[in-house]
């Protein structure tokens, strides 16, 4: 296992659309392991592969209820709203208010290639949506309600 350096805002890869994973290879399994280790080491609640320089649709999340690994995650359902503070390992020290769905259903595949469905509410919904945004090159500051002029 290895801890990656988390890329900071300004790196072009953070603004790219990541590519779907076509096949679960040993490299994808290693990526998942290293992403989880990097997330925990950085005391983050989620991490997306482009944040460590890998433009693939892979995320890891732990919003306090254990590790979730998702390959090719897709939001299939959302309900309600929540407004809360958000931050990101790629924007250290920055927090902004962001509106997200209160509840979300995400489908993807796990490390065994099996389909998985995650129901998230509150914090988990927020983190899942934040990480999936990263796969489309979207940063939370793009959605900030309290975005200062010029940012
Ligand atoms: Ni982030």
Short mmCIF file of C-alpha atoms and ligand atoms in Angstrom, two decimals:
data_model
loop_
_atom_site.label_atom_id
_atom_site.label_comp_id
_atom_site.label_asym_id
_atom_site.label_seq_id
_atom_site.Cartn_x
_atom_site.Cartn_y
_atom_site.Cartn_z
CA UNK A 1 0.00 0.00 0.00
CA UNK A 2 1.07 3.55 -0.53
CA UNK A 3 0.01 7.03 0.33
CA UNK A 4 -0.39 9.31 -2.65
CA UNK A 5 0.05 13.03 -2.79
CA UNK A 6 -3.36 14.67 -3.21
CA UNK A 7 -3.37 17.10 -6.13
CA UNK A 8 -4.42 20.64 -5.38
CA UNK A 9 -6.86 22.84 -7.28
CA UNK A 10 -5.13 24.31 -10.30
CA UNK A 11 -3.98 20.91 -11.59
CA UNK A 12 -5.69 20.43 -14.98
CA UNK A 13 -6.58 16.77 -14.26
CA UNK A 14 -8.99 17.94 -11.54
CA UNK A 15 -11.02 19.65 -14.28
CA UNK A 16 -11.14 16.65 -16.63
CA UNK A 17 -13.91 14.11 -17.09
CA UNK A 18 -12.60 10.77 -15.86
CA UNK A 19 -12.96 7.59 -17.90
CA UNK A 20 -15.05 4.58 -16.88
CA UNK A 21 -13.20 1.47 -15.69
CA UNK A 22 -13.70 -1.27 -18.28
CA UNK A 23 -12.10 -4.15 -16.42
CA UNK A 24 -11.12 -4.80 -12.80
CA UNK A 25 -7.40 -5.40 -13.02
CA UNK A 26 -4.82 -5.83 -10.25
CA UNK A 27 -3.95 -2.17 -10.86
CA UNK A 28 -7.52 -1.12 -10.08
CA UNK A 29 -7.44 -3.14 -6.84
CA UNK A 30 -4.15 -1.52 -5.92
CA UNK A 31 -5.64 1.88 -6.76
CA UNK A 32 -8.58 1.23 -4.41
CA UNK A 33 -6.25 0.15 -1.59
CA UNK A 34 -3.98 3.13 -2.01
CA UNK A 35 -6.87 5.57 -2.31
CA UNK A 36 -8.36 4.32 0.97
CA UNK A 37 -4.99 4.54 2.69
CA UNK A 38 -4.46 8.06 1.34
CA UNK A 39 -7.96 9.15 2.43
CA UNK A 40 -7.48 7.87 5.99
CA UNK A 41 -3.95 9.26 6.22
CA UNK A 42 -5.26 12.69 5.09
CA UNK A 43 -8.21 12.45 7.50
CA UNK A 44 -10.61 12.93 4.60
CA UNK A 45 -14.10 11.46 4.31
CA UNK A 46 -13.79 10.75 0.60
CA UNK A 47 -11.35 10.68 -2.28
CA UNK A 48 -11.73 10.46 -6.05
CA UNK A 49 -9.09 8.91 -8.34
CA UNK A 50 -8.39 12.13 -10.31
CA UNK A 51 -7.30 13.73 -7.02
CA UNK A 52 -4.30 11.43 -7.05
CA UNK A 53 -3.70 11.91 -10.75
CA UNK A 54 -5.64 8.91 -12.10
CA UNK A 55 -8.47 9.98 -14.44
CA UNK A 56 -10.66 6.92 -13.80
CA UNK A 57 -14.16 6.74 -12.37
CA UNK A 58 -13.23 5.36 -8.95
CA UNK A 59 -14.10 6.80 -5.52
CA UNK A 60 -13.64 5.83 -1.88
CA UNK A 61 -15.81 7.22 0.89
CA UNK A 62 -15.97 6.85 4.66
CA UNK A 63 -18.52 9.20 6.16
CA UNK A 64 -18.22 7.51 9.55
CA UNK A 65 -19.86 4.17 8.81
CA UNK A 66 -17.03 2.28 7.20
CA UNK A 67 -15.25 2.21 3.88
CA UNK A 68 -17.24 2.32 0.65
CA UNK A 69 -15.39 1.63 -2.60
CA UNK A 70 -17.20 2.40 -5.84
CA UNK A 71 -16.15 1.90 -9.42
CA UNK A 72 -18.11 3.74 -12.15
CA UNK A 73 -20.57 5.26 -9.65
CA UNK A 74 -23.77 6.76 -11.05
CA UNK A 75 -26.40 8.77 -9.18
CA UNK A 76 -29.72 7.12 -10.00
CA UNK A 77 -32.01 8.91 -7.54
CA UNK A 78 -31.98 12.00 -5.34
CA UNK A 79 -34.44 13.42 -2.85
CA UNK A 80 -34.62 16.56 -0.74
CA UNK A 81 -32.07 19.26 -0.06
CA UNK A 82 -29.47 19.98 2.56
CA UNK A 83 -27.24 23.01 2.89
CA UNK A 84 -23.99 22.56 4.76
CA UNK A 85 -20.30 23.35 4.90
CA UNK A 86 -18.03 21.41 2.61
CA UNK A 87 -14.30 21.11 2.15
CA UNK A 88 -11.94 19.10 -0.03
CA UNK A 89 -8.45 17.63 0.27
CA UNK A 90 -7.64 19.39 -3.02
CA UNK A 91 -8.54 22.78 -1.51
CA UNK A 92 -6.97 22.70 1.95
CA UNK A 93 -8.34 25.28 4.37
CA UNK A 94 -11.29 26.23 2.15
CA UNK A 95 -14.87 25.62 3.30
CA UNK A 96 -18.03 26.82 1.59
CA UNK A 97 -21.75 26.27 1.93
CA UNK A 98 -23.03 23.81 -0.65
CA UNK A 99 -26.55 22.59 -1.34
CA UNK A 100 -26.77 18.85 -1.97
CA UNK A 101 -29.51 16.27 -2.11
CA UNK A 102 -30.50 15.01 1.35
CA UNK A 103 -30.82 11.44 0.14
CA UNK A 104 -29.20 9.75 -2.78
CA UNK A 105 -29.02 6.35 -4.41
CA UNK A 106 -25.79 5.52 -6.19
CA UNK A 107 -25.11 2.45 -8.29
CA UNK A 108 -21.68 1.19 -9.21
CA UNK A 109 -19.53 -1.88 -9.08
CA UNK A 110 -17.37 -3.18 -6.27
CA UNK A 111 -13.84 -4.61 -6.35
CA UNK A 112 -15.22 -8.03 -7.28
CA UNK A 113 -16.99 -6.61 -10.30
CA UNK A 114 -20.38 -7.07 -8.64
CA UNK A 115 -23.07 -4.41 -8.94
CA UNK A 116 -23.65 -2.48 -5.73
CA UNK A 117 -26.25 0.04 -4.66
CA UNK A 118 -25.56 2.57 -1.92
CA UNK A 119 -28.28 4.57 -0.20
CA UNK A 120 -26.87 7.68 1.40
CA UNK A 121 -28.51 10.20 3.64
CA UNK A 122 -27.17 13.40 5.17
CA UNK A 123 -23.38 13.37 5.35
CA UNK A 124 -23.04 10.21 3.25
CA UNK A 125 -25.22 11.70 0.50
CA UNK A 126 -23.09 14.86 0.55
CA UNK A 127 -19.80 12.99 0.35
CA UNK A 128 -20.96 10.65 -2.42
CA UNK A 129 -22.16 13.59 -4.54
CA UNK A 130 -18.96 15.55 -3.86
CA UNK A 131 -16.75 12.63 -4.93
CA UNK A 132 -18.81 11.82 -8.02
CA UNK A 133 -18.55 15.51 -9.00
CA UNK A 134 -14.76 15.09 -9.01
CA UNK A 135 -15.14 12.45 -11.75
CA UNK A 136 -16.74 15.11 -13.95
CA UNK A 137 -14.15 17.76 -13.17
CA UNK A 138 -16.45 19.64 -10.79
CA UNK A 139 -15.11 21.09 -7.53
CA UNK A 140 -17.36 22.02 -4.60
CA UNK A 141 -16.44 25.69 -4.94
CA UNK A 142 -18.28 25.64 -8.30
CA UNK A 143 -21.47 24.94 -6.37
CA UNK A 144 -20.78 27.20 -3.38
CA UNK A 145 -23.70 29.33 -2.25
CA UNK A 146 -21.35 31.76 -0.55
CA UNK A 147 -18.79 31.96 -3.33
CA UNK A 148 -16.91 35.25 -3.12
CA UNK A 149 -16.86 37.41 -6.25
CA UNK A 150 -13.83 36.60 -8.36
CA UNK A 151 -13.49 32.97 -7.27
NI1 LIG B 1 -13.03 16.82 -2.89
#
